[in-house]
PDB file of C-alpha atoms in Angstrom:
ATOM      1  CA  MET A1300      26.132  28.297  25.065  1.00 35.00           C
ATOM      2  CA  LEU A1301      22.825  27.738  26.845  1.00 32.00           C
ATOM      3  CA  VAL A1302      22.505  28.842  30.468  1.00 35.00           C
ATOM      4  CA  ARG A1303      20.427  26.693  32.796  1.00 43.00           C
ATOM      5  CA  ALA A1304      19.161  27.048  36.372  1.00 38.00           C
ATOM      6  CA  LEU A1305      17.949  23.699  37.625  1.00 42.00           C
ATOM      7  CA  THR A1306      16.466  22.441  40.849  1.00 38.00           C
ATOM      8  CA  ALA A1307      14.656  19.281  41.957  1.00 36.00           C
ATOM      9  CA  PRO A1308      11.472  19.204  44.065  1.00 41.00           C
ATOM     10  CA  GLY A1309      13.113  17.176  46.830  1.00 38.00           C
ATOM     11  CA  LEU A1310      16.112  19.487  46.965  1.00 36.00           C
ATOM     12  CA  ARG A1311      13.836  22.528  46.975  1.00 43.00           C
ATOM     13  CA  ARG A1312      11.895  21.148  49.960  1.00 43.00           C
ATOM     14  CA  TRP A1313      15.160  20.403  51.748  1.00 36.00           C
ATOM     15  CA  CYS A1314      16.347  23.955  51.229  1.00 42.00           C
ATOM     16  CA  ARG A1315      13.050  25.482  52.304  1.00 45.00           C
ATOM     17  CA  GLY A1316      13.556  23.812  55.649  1.00 42.00           C
ATOM     18  CA  ARG A1317      16.678  25.987  55.980  1.00 40.00           C
ATOM     19  CA  ARG A1318      15.120  29.211  54.704  1.00 48.00           C
ATOM     20  CA  GLY A1319      16.813  32.138  56.368  1.00 47.00           C
ATOM     21  CA  ALA A1320      20.276  30.586  56.028  1.00 57.00           C
ATOM     22  CA  ALA A1321      22.982  31.716  53.638  1.00 70.00           C
ATOM     23  CA  ALA A1322      24.261  29.307  51.025  1.00 83.00           C
ATOM     24  CA  ALA A1323      27.999  28.627  51.150  1.00 90.00           C
ATOM     25  CA  CYS A1324      29.892  28.472  47.829  1.00 92.00           C
ATOM     26  CA  PHE A1325      33.007  26.330  47.858  1.00 94.00           C
ATOM     27  CA  PRO A1326      35.613  26.549  45.045  1.00 93.00           C
ATOM     28  CA  LEU A1327      36.585  22.993  44.180  1.00 95.00           C
ATOM     29  CA  GLY A1328      40.013  21.908  43.036  1.00 88.00           C
ATOM     30  CA  ARG A1329      38.506  19.380  40.648  1.00 96.00           C
ATOM     31  CA  ALA A1330      39.094  19.531  36.899  1.00 97.00           C
ATOM     32  CA  LEU A1331      36.681  19.579  33.975  1.00 97.00           C
ATOM     33  CA  LEU A1332      37.159  17.684  30.724  1.00 97.00           C
ATOM     34  CA  GLY A1333      34.964  18.355  27.703  1.00 96.00           C
ATOM     35  CA  VAL A1334      33.745  15.459  25.551  1.00 97.00           C
ATOM     36  CA  ARG A1335      31.905  16.654  22.467  1.00 96.00           C
ATOM     37  CA  GLY A1336      30.646  15.082  19.266  1.00 95.00           C
ATOM     38  CA  ALA A1337      27.935  12.946  17.731  1.00 93.00           C
ATOM     39  CA  GLU A1338      29.197   9.771  19.439  1.00 94.00           C
ATOM     40  CA  ALA A1339      30.106  11.296  22.820  1.00 95.00           C
ATOM     41  CA  ALA A1340      27.492   9.416  24.855  1.00 93.00           C
ATOM     42  CA  VAL A1341      27.953   6.108  23.034  1.00 93.00           C
ATOM     43  CA  PHE A1342      31.712   6.404  23.517  1.00 95.00           C
ATOM     44  CA  LEU A1343      31.444   7.016  27.283  1.00 96.00           C
ATOM     45  CA  GLN A1344      28.754   4.333  27.650  1.00 96.00           C
ATOM     46  CA  GLY A1345      31.330   1.582  27.342  1.00 95.00           C
ATOM     47  CA  LEU A1346      33.728   3.156  29.841  1.00 97.00           C
ATOM     48  CA  LEU A1347      31.530   4.262  32.760  1.00 97.00           C
ATOM     49  CA  THR A1348      29.244   2.536  35.264  1.00 97.00           C
ATOM     50  CA  ASN A1349      26.170   4.710  34.669  1.00 97.00           C
ATOM     51  CA  ASP A1350      23.859   4.926  31.661  1.00 96.00           C
ATOM     52  CA  VAL A1351      25.376   7.912  29.856  1.00 95.00           C
ATOM     53  CA  THR A1352      22.856   7.706  27.019  1.00 93.00           C
ATOM     54  CA  GLN A1353      20.333   9.254  29.436  1.00 90.00           C
ATOM     55  CA  LEU A1354      22.126  12.563  28.960  1.00 90.00           C
ATOM     56  CA  VAL A1355      21.281  12.701  25.247  1.00 87.00           C
ATOM     57  CA  ALA A1356      18.104  10.619  25.063  1.00 81.00           C
ATOM     58  CA  ALA A1357      15.415  13.306  25.421  1.00 72.00           C
ATOM     59  CA  SER A1358      14.747  16.944  26.204  1.00 64.00           C
ATOM     60  CA  ASP A1359      13.938  16.082  29.821  1.00 72.00           C
ATOM     61  CA  ALA A1360      17.226  14.187  30.271  1.00 77.00           C
ATOM     62  CA  PRO A1361      18.961  14.654  33.635  1.00 86.00           C
ATOM     63  CA  PRO A1362      21.500  17.501  33.658  1.00 91.00           C
ATOM     64  CA  ALA A1363      24.096  15.498  35.628  1.00 96.00           C
ATOM     65  CA  LEU A1364      25.110  11.905  36.349  1.00 97.00           C
ATOM     66  CA  TYR A1365      27.560  10.346  38.790  1.00 98.00           C
ATOM     67  CA  ALA A1366      29.707   7.414  37.639  1.00 98.00           C
ATOM     68  CA  HIS A1367      32.992   5.563  38.036  1.00 98.00           C
ATOM     69  CA  ALA A1368      35.457   4.459  35.392  1.00 98.00           C
ATOM     70  CA  LEU A1369      36.714   0.989  36.341  1.00 97.00           C
ATOM     71  CA  ASN A1370      39.709  -1.113  35.367  1.00 96.00           C
ATOM     72  CA  VAL A1371      39.263  -4.588  33.902  1.00 95.00           C
ATOM     73  CA  GLN A1372      39.340  -6.068  37.427  1.00 95.00           C
ATOM     74  CA  GLY A1373      36.273  -4.001  38.349  1.00 95.00           C
ATOM     75  CA  ARG A1374      38.083  -1.563  40.647  1.00 96.00           C
ATOM     76  CA  CYS A1375      37.658   2.186  40.549  1.00 97.00           C
ATOM     77  CA  LEU A1376      40.072   4.252  38.476  1.00 97.00           C
ATOM     78  CA  TYR A1377      38.239   7.607  38.408  1.00 98.00           C
ATOM     79  CA  ASP A1378      35.137   8.996  40.077  1.00 98.00           C
ATOM     80  CA  VAL A1379      33.407  11.454  37.762  1.00 98.00           C
ATOM     81  CA  ILE A1380      30.317  13.622  37.541  1.00 98.00           C
ATOM     82  CA  LEU A1381      29.024  14.165  34.006  1.00 98.00           C
ATOM     83  CA  TYR A1382      27.186  17.325  33.002  1.00 96.00           C
ATOM     84  CA  ARG A1383      25.023  17.923  29.927  1.00 93.00           C
ATOM     85  CA  LEU A1384      25.649  21.267  28.234  1.00 90.00           C
ATOM     86  CA  HIS A1385      23.705  20.855  24.990  1.00 85.00           C
ATOM     87  CA  GLY A1386      20.124  22.078  25.169  1.00 77.00           C
ATOM     88  CA  SER A1387      18.206  19.551  23.035  1.00 78.00           C
ATOM     89  CA  THR A1388      18.538  16.322  21.088  1.00 76.00           C
ATOM     90  CA  ALA A1389      18.865  18.419  17.928  1.00 79.00           C
ATOM     91  CA  GLU A1390      22.191  19.842  19.142  1.00 83.00           C
ATOM     92  CA  GLU A1391      25.556  18.112  18.994  1.00 88.00           C
ATOM     93  CA  PRO A1392      26.110  16.265  22.286  1.00 90.00           C
ATOM     94  CA  HIS A1393      28.392  18.238  24.580  1.00 93.00           C
ATOM     95  CA  LEU A1394      29.299  16.732  27.970  1.00 95.00           C
ATOM     96  CA  LEU A1395      31.637  17.770  30.753  1.00 97.00           C
ATOM     97  CA  LEU A1396      33.424  15.284  33.005  1.00 97.00           C
ATOM     98  CA  GLU A1397      34.369  16.445  36.488  1.00 98.00           C
ATOM     99  CA  CYS A1398      37.313  14.563  37.971  1.00 98.00           C
ATOM    100  CA  ASP A1399      40.054  14.810  40.578  1.00 97.00           C
ATOM    101  CA  SER A1400      42.519  17.365  39.195  1.00 97.00           C
ATOM    102  CA  SER A1401      45.474  15.091  39.984  1.00 97.00           C
ATOM    103  CA  VAL A1402      44.230  12.495  37.471  1.00 97.00           C
ATOM    104  CA  LEU A1403      43.157  14.851  34.672  1.00 97.00           C
ATOM    105  CA  ASP A1404      46.016  13.815  32.389  1.00 97.00           C
ATOM    106  CA  SER A1405      45.621  10.102  33.067  1.00 97.00           C
ATOM    107  CA  LEU A1406      41.835  10.282  32.549  1.00 97.00           C
ATOM    108  CA  GLN A1407      42.358  12.092  29.267  1.00 97.00           C
ATOM    109  CA  LYS A1408      44.845   9.410  28.148  1.00 96.00           C
ATOM    110  CA  HIS A1409      42.421   6.681  29.283  1.00 96.00           C
ATOM    111  CA  LEU A1410      39.628   8.161  27.166  1.00 96.00           C
ATOM    112  CA  LYS A1411      41.843   8.665  24.129  1.00 95.00           C
ATOM    113  CA  LEU A1412      43.054   5.065  24.377  1.00 94.00           C
ATOM    114  CA  TYR A1413      39.504   3.855  23.696  1.00 93.00           C
ATOM    115  CA  LYS A1414      38.474   6.659  21.340  1.00 92.00           C
ATOM    116  CA  ILE A1415      39.761   4.876  18.221  1.00 88.00           C
ATOM    117  CA  ARG A1416      37.655   6.334  15.366  1.00 88.00           C
ATOM    118  CA  ARG A1417      34.808   7.741  17.437  1.00 90.00           C
ATOM    119  CA  LYS A1418      33.531  11.137  16.346  1.00 91.00           C
ATOM    120  CA  VAL A1419      34.382  12.916  19.584  1.00 95.00           C
ATOM    121  CA  THR A1420      36.799  15.572  20.769  1.00 96.00           C
ATOM    122  CA  ILE A1421      38.312  15.460  24.268  1.00 97.00           C
ATOM    123  CA  THR A1422      39.691  18.703  25.684  1.00 96.00           C
ATOM    124  CA  PRO A1423      40.391  20.145  29.172  1.00 96.00           C
ATOM    125  CA  CYS A1424      38.362  23.231  30.179  1.00 95.00           C
ATOM    126  CA  PRO A1425      40.679  25.505  32.215  1.00 94.00           C
ATOM    127  CA  ASP A1426      38.438  28.511  31.464  1.00 93.00           C
ATOM    128  CA  LEU A1427      35.635  27.089  33.626  1.00 94.00           C
ATOM    129  CA  SER A1428      35.360  27.036  37.415  1.00 93.00           C
ATOM    130  CA  LEU A1429      33.557  24.438  39.508  1.00 95.00           C
ATOM    131  CA  TRP A1430      31.743  25.187  42.772  1.00 95.00           C
ATOM    132  CA  ALA A1431      29.813  23.243  45.381  1.00 95.00           C
ATOM    133  CA  ILE A1432      26.809  25.100  46.826  1.00 93.00           C
ATOM    134  CA  ILE A1433      25.723  23.963  50.288  1.00 90.00           C
ATOM    135  CA  PRO A1434      22.739  25.663  51.998  1.00 80.00           C
ATOM    136  CA  GLY A1435      23.822  27.085  55.345  1.00 66.00           C
ATOM    137  CA  LYS A1436      22.504  26.411  58.825  1.00 59.00           C
ATOM    138  CA  GLN A1437      23.118  29.757  60.482  1.00 44.00           C
ATOM    139  CA  PRO A1438      20.308  32.357  60.439  1.00 36.00           C
ATOM    140  CA  GLY A1439      20.958  35.401  58.301  1.00 36.00           C
ATOM    141  CA  ASP A1440      20.080  35.981  54.692  1.00 36.00           C
ATOM    142  CA  ALA A1441      16.580  35.759  53.264  1.00 34.00           C
ATOM    143  CA  SER A1442      16.772  32.501  51.336  1.00 41.00           C
ATOM    144  CA  SER A1443      19.000  29.527  50.648  1.00 43.00           C
ATOM    145  CA  LEU A1444      17.526  28.958  47.199  1.00 44.00           C
ATOM    146  CA  PRO A1445      19.330  30.277  44.111  1.00 49.00           C
ATOM    147  CA  LYS A1446      17.580  33.283  42.598  1.00 45.00           C
ATOM    148  CA  CYS A1447      19.745  34.181  39.611  1.00 48.00           C
ATOM    149  CA  ALA A1448      21.840  32.012  37.341  1.00 49.00           C
ATOM    150  CA  ASP A1449      22.544  34.526  34.591  1.00 54.00           C
ATOM    151  CA  GLN A1450      26.304  34.022  34.892  1.00 65.00           C
ATOM    152  CA  ALA A1451      26.121  30.280  35.414  1.00 75.00           C
ATOM    153  CA  LEU A1452      26.912  27.829  32.663  1.00 84.00           C
ATOM    154  CA  LEU A1453      25.185  25.106  34.681  1.00 90.00           C
ATOM    155  CA  LEU A1454      23.525  25.024  38.080  1.00 89.00           C
ATOM    156  CA  THR A1455      22.184  21.617  39.066  1.00 91.00           C
ATOM    157  CA  PRO A1456      21.508  19.436  42.113  1.00 93.00           C
ATOM    158  CA  ASP A1457      24.470  17.241  42.993  1.00 96.00           C
ATOM    159  CA  PRO A1458      23.490  13.862  41.457  1.00 97.00           C
ATOM    160  CA  ARG A1459      25.058  11.803  44.254  1.00 97.00           C
ATOM    161  CA  ALA A1460      22.857  12.705  47.206  1.00 96.00           C
ATOM    162  CA  GLU A1461      20.374  15.425  48.132  1.00 93.00           C
ATOM    163  CA  VAL A1462      22.443  16.378  51.189  1.00 94.00           C
ATOM    164  CA  MET A1463      25.258  17.586  48.901  1.00 95.00           C
ATOM    165  CA  GLY A1464      23.315  20.594  47.600  1.00 93.00           C
ATOM    166  CA  TRP A1465      24.215  21.883  44.119  1.00 92.00           C
ATOM    167  CA  ARG A1466      27.037  21.798  41.631  1.00 94.00           C
ATOM    168  CA  LEU A1467      27.755  25.062  39.805  1.00 93.00           C
ATOM    169  CA  ILE A1468      29.868  25.489  36.671  1.00 94.00           C
ATOM    170  CA  ALA A1469      30.669  29.071  35.739  1.00 92.00           C
ATOM    171  CA  LYS A1470      33.138  31.041  33.688  1.00 89.00           C
ATOM    172  CA  GLU A1471      36.469  31.537  35.455  1.00 87.00           C
ATOM    173  CA  GLY A1472      36.242  34.740  37.503  1.00 84.00           C
ATOM    174  CA  ALA A1473      32.422  34.862  37.596  1.00 84.00           C
ATOM    175  CA  ASN A1474      30.832  36.841  40.444  1.00 82.00           C
ATOM    176  CA  LEU A1475      29.308  34.255  42.795  1.00 83.00           C
ATOM    177  CA  SER A1476      27.286  36.841  44.730  1.00 79.00           C
ATOM    178  CA  GLU A1477      25.371  37.628  41.527  1.00 80.00           C
ATOM    179  CA  ILE A1478      24.776  33.986  40.665  1.00 81.00           C
ATOM    180  CA  ILE A1479      23.661  33.024  44.196  1.00 80.00           C
ATOM    181  CA  PRO A1480      22.477  36.271  45.898  1.00 79.00           C
ATOM    182  CA  GLY A1481      23.332  36.403  49.584  1.00 79.00           C
ATOM    183  CA  SER A1482      25.778  33.516  49.336  1.00 82.00           C
ATOM    184  CA  GLN A1483      29.193  33.442  50.979  1.00 88.00           C
ATOM    185  CA  VAL A1484      32.432  31.940  49.681  1.00 91.00           C
ATOM    186  CA  GLY A1485      33.495  29.286  52.160  1.00 91.00           C
ATOM    187  CA  ASP A1486      36.698  27.448  53.025  1.00 94.00           C
ATOM    188  CA  VAL A1487      36.909  24.312  50.877  1.00 95.00           C
ATOM    189  CA  GLN A1488      37.991  22.354  53.962  1.00 95.00           C
ATOM    190  CA  ASP A1489      34.508  22.933  55.362  1.00 94.00           C
ATOM    191  CA  TYR A1490      33.092  21.385  52.189  1.00 96.00           C
ATOM    192  CA  HIS A1491      35.252  18.296  52.728  1.00 96.00           C
ATOM    193  CA  ARG A1492      34.179  18.106  56.374  1.00 95.00           C
ATOM    194  CA  HIS A1493      30.568  18.188  55.190  1.00 96.00           C
ATOM    195  CA  ARG A1494      31.314  15.354  52.745  1.00 96.00           C
ATOM    196  CA  TYR A1495      32.953  13.252  55.415  1.00 97.00           C
ATOM    197  CA  LYS A1496      30.096  13.827  57.831  1.00 96.00           C
ATOM    198  CA  GLN A1497      27.702  12.534  55.148  1.00 97.00           C
ATOM    199  CA  GLY A1498      29.998   9.679  54.077  1.00 97.00           C
ATOM    200  CA  ILE A1499      30.426  10.940  50.488  1.00 98.00           C
ATOM    201  CA  PRO A1500      33.751   9.844  48.915  1.00 98.00           C
ATOM    202  CA  GLU A1501      35.414  12.075  46.335  1.00 98.00           C
ATOM    203  CA  GLY A1502      38.799  11.892  44.673  1.00 97.00           C
ATOM    204  CA  VAL A1503      41.798   9.603  44.798  1.00 97.00           C
ATOM    205  CA  LYS A1504      42.348   9.723  48.577  1.00 96.00           C
ATOM    206  CA  ASP A1505      38.856   8.449  49.335  1.00 97.00           C
ATOM    207  CA  LEU A1506      38.751   6.143  46.296  1.00 98.00           C
ATOM    208  CA  PRO A1507      42.317   4.904  45.679  1.00 97.00           C
ATOM    209  CA  PRO A1508      42.694   4.006  41.972  1.00 97.00           C
ATOM    210  CA  GLY A1509      42.938   0.285  41.396  1.00 96.00           C
ATOM    211  CA  VAL A1510      41.965  -0.435  45.018  1.00 96.00           C
ATOM    212  CA  ALA A1511      38.431   0.818  45.730  1.00 96.00           C
ATOM    213  CA  LEU A1512      35.495  -1.369  44.699  1.00 96.00           C
ATOM    214  CA  PRO A1513      32.430   0.522  43.422  1.00 96.00           C
ATOM    215  CA  LEU A1514      29.739  -1.229  45.475  1.00 95.00           C
ATOM    216  CA  GLU A1515      31.803  -1.105  48.683  1.00 96.00           C
ATOM    217  CA  SER A1516      32.162   2.621  47.895  1.00 97.00           C
ATOM    218  CA  ASN A1517      28.342   2.984  47.931  1.00 97.00           C
ATOM    219  CA  LEU A1518      28.118   3.731  44.217  1.00 97.00           C
ATOM    220  CA  ALA A1519      24.597   2.285  44.023  1.00 95.00           C
ATOM    221  CA  PHE A1520      23.424   4.462  46.935  1.00 96.00           C
ATOM    222  CA  MET A1521      24.754   7.549  45.112  1.00 97.00           C
ATOM    223  CA  ASN A1522      22.884   6.879  41.854  1.00 95.00           C
ATOM    224  CA  GLY A1523      26.159   6.106  40.115  1.00 97.00           C
ATOM    225  CA  ILE A1524      25.521   2.771  38.451  1.00 96.00           C
ATOM    226  CA  SER A1525      23.097   1.169  36.022  1.00 95.00           C
ATOM    227  CA  PHE A1526      22.564  -2.580  36.279  1.00 93.00           C
ATOM    228  CA  THR A1527      20.610  -2.703  33.003  1.00 92.00           C
ATOM    229  CA  LYS A1528      22.760  -0.664  30.572  1.00 91.00           C
ATOM    230  CA  GLY A1529      24.850  -3.493  29.140  1.00 87.00           C
ATOM    231  CA  CYS A1530      28.583  -4.014  28.963  1.00 92.00           C
ATOM    232  CA  TYR A1531      31.284  -1.649  30.156  1.00 94.00           C
ATOM    233  CA  ILE A1532      34.845  -2.121  31.349  1.00 95.00           C
ATOM    234  CA  GLY A1533      34.860  -3.780  34.789  1.00 92.00           C
ATOM    235  CA  GLN A1534      31.188  -4.762  34.651  1.00 91.00           C
ATOM    236  CA  GLU A1535      31.548  -8.478  35.311  1.00 89.00           C
ATOM    237  CA  LEU A1536      32.732  -8.352  38.944  1.00 87.00           C
ATOM    238  CA  THR A1537      30.402  -5.460  39.769  1.00 89.00           C
ATOM    239  CA  ALA A1538      27.334  -7.204  38.339  1.00 87.00           C
ATOM    240  CA  ARG A1539      28.213 -10.501  40.027  1.00 88.00           C
ATOM    241  CA  THR A1540      28.644  -8.810  43.415  1.00 86.00           C
ATOM    242  CA  HIS A1541      25.332  -6.987  42.993  1.00 83.00           C
ATOM    243  CA  HIS A1542      23.365 -10.101  42.066  1.00 82.00           C
ATOM    244  CA  MET A1543      24.918 -12.105  44.908  1.00 83.00           C
ATOM    245  CA  GLY A1544      23.606  -9.389  47.218  1.00 78.00           C
ATOM    246  CA  VAL A1545      26.468  -9.729  49.723  1.00 83.00           C
ATOM    247  CA  ILE A1546      28.568  -6.640  50.486  1.00 91.00           C
ATOM    248  CA  ARG A1547      30.456  -7.084  53.751  1.00 93.00           C
ATOM    249  CA  LYS A1548      32.401  -3.806  53.732  1.00 96.00           C
ATOM    250  CA  ARG A1549      31.348  -0.244  52.994  1.00 97.00           C
ATOM    251  CA  LEU A1550      32.714   3.281  53.173  1.00 98.00           C
ATOM    252  CA  LEU A1551      31.345   4.950  56.299  1.00 98.00           C
ATOM    253  CA  PRO A1552      31.774   8.302  58.021  1.00 98.00           C
ATOM    254  CA  VAL A1553      33.933   8.129  61.143  1.00 97.00           C
ATOM    255  CA  SER A1554      34.696  10.633  63.887  1.00 96.00           C
ATOM    256  CA  PHE A1555      37.525  10.957  66.387  1.00 94.00           C
ATOM    257  CA  PRO A1556      37.444  12.496  69.866  1.00 87.00           C
ATOM    258  CA  ALA A1557      39.408  15.711  70.308  1.00 76.00           C
ATOM    259  CA  PRO A1558      42.240  16.407  70.607  1.00 77.00           C
ATOM    260  CA  LEU A1559      43.723  14.476  67.719  1.00 81.00           C
ATOM    261  CA  PRO A1560      47.418  13.541  67.576  1.00 81.00           C
ATOM    262  CA  SER A1561      49.491  16.471  66.282  1.00 76.00           C
ATOM    263  CA  HIS A1562      50.611  14.488  63.226  1.00 82.00           C
ATOM    264  CA  GLY A1563      47.028  13.485  62.364  1.00 84.00           C
ATOM    265  CA  ILE A1564      45.689  10.100  61.341  1.00 90.00           C
ATOM    266  CA  PRO A1565      47.700   8.396  58.571  1.00 92.00           C
ATOM    267  CA  GLU A1566      45.775   7.468  55.442  1.00 93.00           C
ATOM    268  CA  GLY A1567      45.423   3.721  55.092  1.00 94.00           C
ATOM    269  CA  ALA A1568      45.819   3.053  58.826  1.00 95.00           C
ATOM    270  CA  GLU A1569      44.254  -0.191  60.039  1.00 96.00           C
ATOM    271  CA  ILE A1570      41.157   0.134  62.208  1.00 97.00           C
ATOM    272  CA  LEU A1571      40.883  -2.431  64.985  1.00 96.00           C
ATOM    273  CA  THR A1572      38.203  -3.729  67.324  1.00 95.00           C
ATOM    274  CA  GLU A1573      38.790  -3.840  71.091  1.00 91.00           C
ATOM    275  CA  SER A1574      39.995  -7.415  70.742  1.00 92.00           C
ATOM    276  CA  GLY A1575      42.556  -6.411  68.100  1.00 92.00           C
ATOM    277  CA  LYS A1576      40.692  -7.806  65.108  1.00 95.00           C
ATOM    278  CA  VAL A1577      41.066  -5.827  61.880  1.00 96.00           C
ATOM    279  CA  ALA A1578      37.764  -4.043  61.162  1.00 97.00           C
ATOM    280  CA  GLY A1579      38.834  -1.969  58.175  1.00 97.00           C
ATOM    281  CA  LYS A1580      41.038   0.870  56.961  1.00 97.00           C
ATOM    282  CA  PHE A1581      40.969   4.632  57.378  1.00 97.00           C
ATOM    283  CA  ARG A1582      40.909   6.307  53.971  1.00 97.00           C
ATOM    284  CA  ALA A1583      41.109  10.071  54.537  1.00 95.00           C
ATOM    285  CA  GLY A1584      39.723  12.891  56.654  1.00 94.00           C
ATOM    286  CA  GLY A1585      39.803  16.450  57.868  1.00 89.00           C
ATOM    287  CA  GLY A1586      40.089  17.276  61.558  1.00 88.00           C
ATOM    288  CA  GLU A1587      37.959  14.975  63.689  1.00 92.00           C
ATOM    289  CA  LEU A1588      35.938  13.697  60.697  1.00 95.00           C
ATOM    290  CA  GLY A1589      36.879  11.167  58.067  1.00 96.00           C
ATOM    291  CA  ILE A1590      35.829   8.255  55.925  1.00 98.00           C
ATOM    292  CA  ALA A1591      36.824   4.614  56.323  1.00 98.00           C
ATOM    293  CA  LEU A1592      36.219   1.259  54.687  1.00 98.00           C
ATOM    294  CA  LEU A1593      34.739  -0.897  57.445  1.00 98.00           C
ATOM    295  CA  ARG A1594      33.304  -4.358  57.841  1.00 96.00           C
ATOM    296  CA  LEU A1595      29.609  -3.858  58.564  1.00 95.00           C
ATOM    297  CA  ALA A1596      29.756  -6.544  61.261  1.00 94.00           C
ATOM    298  CA  HIS A1597      31.972  -4.235  63.385  1.00 95.00           C
ATOM    299  CA  VAL A1598      30.316  -0.853  62.743  1.00 93.00           C
ATOM    300  CA  ASN A1599      28.601  -0.692  66.158  1.00 92.00           C
ATOM    301  CA  GLU A1600      31.607  -1.921  68.130  1.00 93.00           C
ATOM    302  CA  PRO A1601      34.221   0.267  69.881  1.00 94.00           C
ATOM    303  CA  LEU A1602      36.980   0.889  67.335  1.00 96.00           C
ATOM    304  CA  CYS A1603      40.501   2.275  67.459  1.00 95.00           C
ATOM    305  CA  ILE A1604      43.675   2.916  65.462  1.00 95.00           C
ATOM    306  CA  ASP A1605      47.010   1.894  66.957  1.00 93.00           C
ATOM    307  CA  LEU A1606      49.513   4.661  66.175  1.00 89.00           C
ATOM    308  CA  GLY A1607      52.408   3.005  67.951  1.00 81.00           C
ATOM    309  CA  GLY A1608      52.577   5.582  70.734  1.00 75.00           C
ATOM    310  CA  GLY A1609      49.000   4.900  71.741  1.00 85.00           C
ATOM    311  CA  LYS A1610      45.532   4.052  70.506  1.00 90.00           C
ATOM    312  CA  VAL A1611      43.110   6.610  69.082  1.00 93.00           C
ATOM    313  CA  LYS A1612      39.445   5.774  69.468  1.00 94.00           C
ATOM    314  CA  LEU A1613      36.918   6.407  66.720  1.00 95.00           C
ATOM    315  CA  SER A1614      33.258   5.760  66.035  1.00 96.00           C
ATOM    316  CA  ALA A1615      31.415   5.002  62.812  1.00 96.00           C
ATOM    317  CA  THR A1616      27.890   5.991  61.820  1.00 95.00           C
ATOM    318  CA  THR A1617      25.444   5.041  59.085  1.00 95.00           C
ATOM    319  CA  PRO A1618      24.412   8.109  57.024  1.00 95.00           C
ATOM    320  CA  GLU A1619      20.759   9.109  57.331  1.00 94.00           C
ATOM    321  CA  TRP A1620      20.419   9.483  53.553  1.00 95.00           C
ATOM    322  CA  TRP A1621      21.228   5.799  52.965  1.00 94.00           C
ATOM    323  CA  PRO A1622      18.384   3.397  52.097  1.00 90.00           C
ATOM    324  CA  LYS A1623      16.845   2.133  55.336  1.00 80.00           C
ATOM    325  CA  THR A1624      17.902  -1.459  54.715  1.00 72.00           C
ATOM    326  CA  ALA A1625      21.431  -0.589  53.570  1.00 67.00           C
ATOM    327  CA  ALA A1626      23.404  -1.620  56.654  1.00 52.00           C
ATOM    328  CA  LYS A1627      21.430  -4.764  57.417  1.00 50.00           C
TER     329      LYS A1627
END
């Protein structure tokens, strides 16, 4: 299987600004599902929000795409990142789907439900490991850029946002220090804290299946949707919302003052304004950082969560990587 080391000019510039910092490698608990066959891209095209045919269209096709699988009501079922493993258009299409490990079985059943007579095979890939690579901020090692990918199956910029660094797929048990010289294996909770600080949702806690709406979840900001690809399951509501141009709620990073209550902040807790008006809902978090679905009209107001025994204050921010007009 072909080995690739891939970077993007913007990501390279971003990393150069942190030259002298060690990259942190985070082992992710997400699962990988292989979809292979002559009709792999066409098959997935009707099930996902992004234009999957890009992955097999040409030799300079992107190595990774972000997308959601929606239900017929246009709500998110699964957030996925797709990876291209085949090397050219002459090879049989071979794609990997990254998903929340807790929904691997249900995603596999979902795909097989629509497979019908398509010439594709769908198989889990337990022999592969998935890593997030985030350039560090502390001075130390000589470079934050990857120098060797000889053991990597795929090393590519995270397709969602430049601030998320790279995605790495390697054989189970691969030596990360040889793939990314000078890197350090980090605590995955630090990866999630980084995500929350940047407002990047991932998995079923941040994107509850059958509840989360793709545009409120900033799918368009994260390069996860094509508005020109044609029909797919759940397209109608998504397209109508996009063309109306009115999105009143969005997922936003939130932070809490320390110390937090000993039992933490319950997922799904209502977020209130000072006057007691419902401003949104807390989705999930780690420590003092989290992500919440908030009405944009209340983002700059003082906010709190009433936990019964008292109110916990929180503040919301608009991520710097968002389009400049996003929150207007």
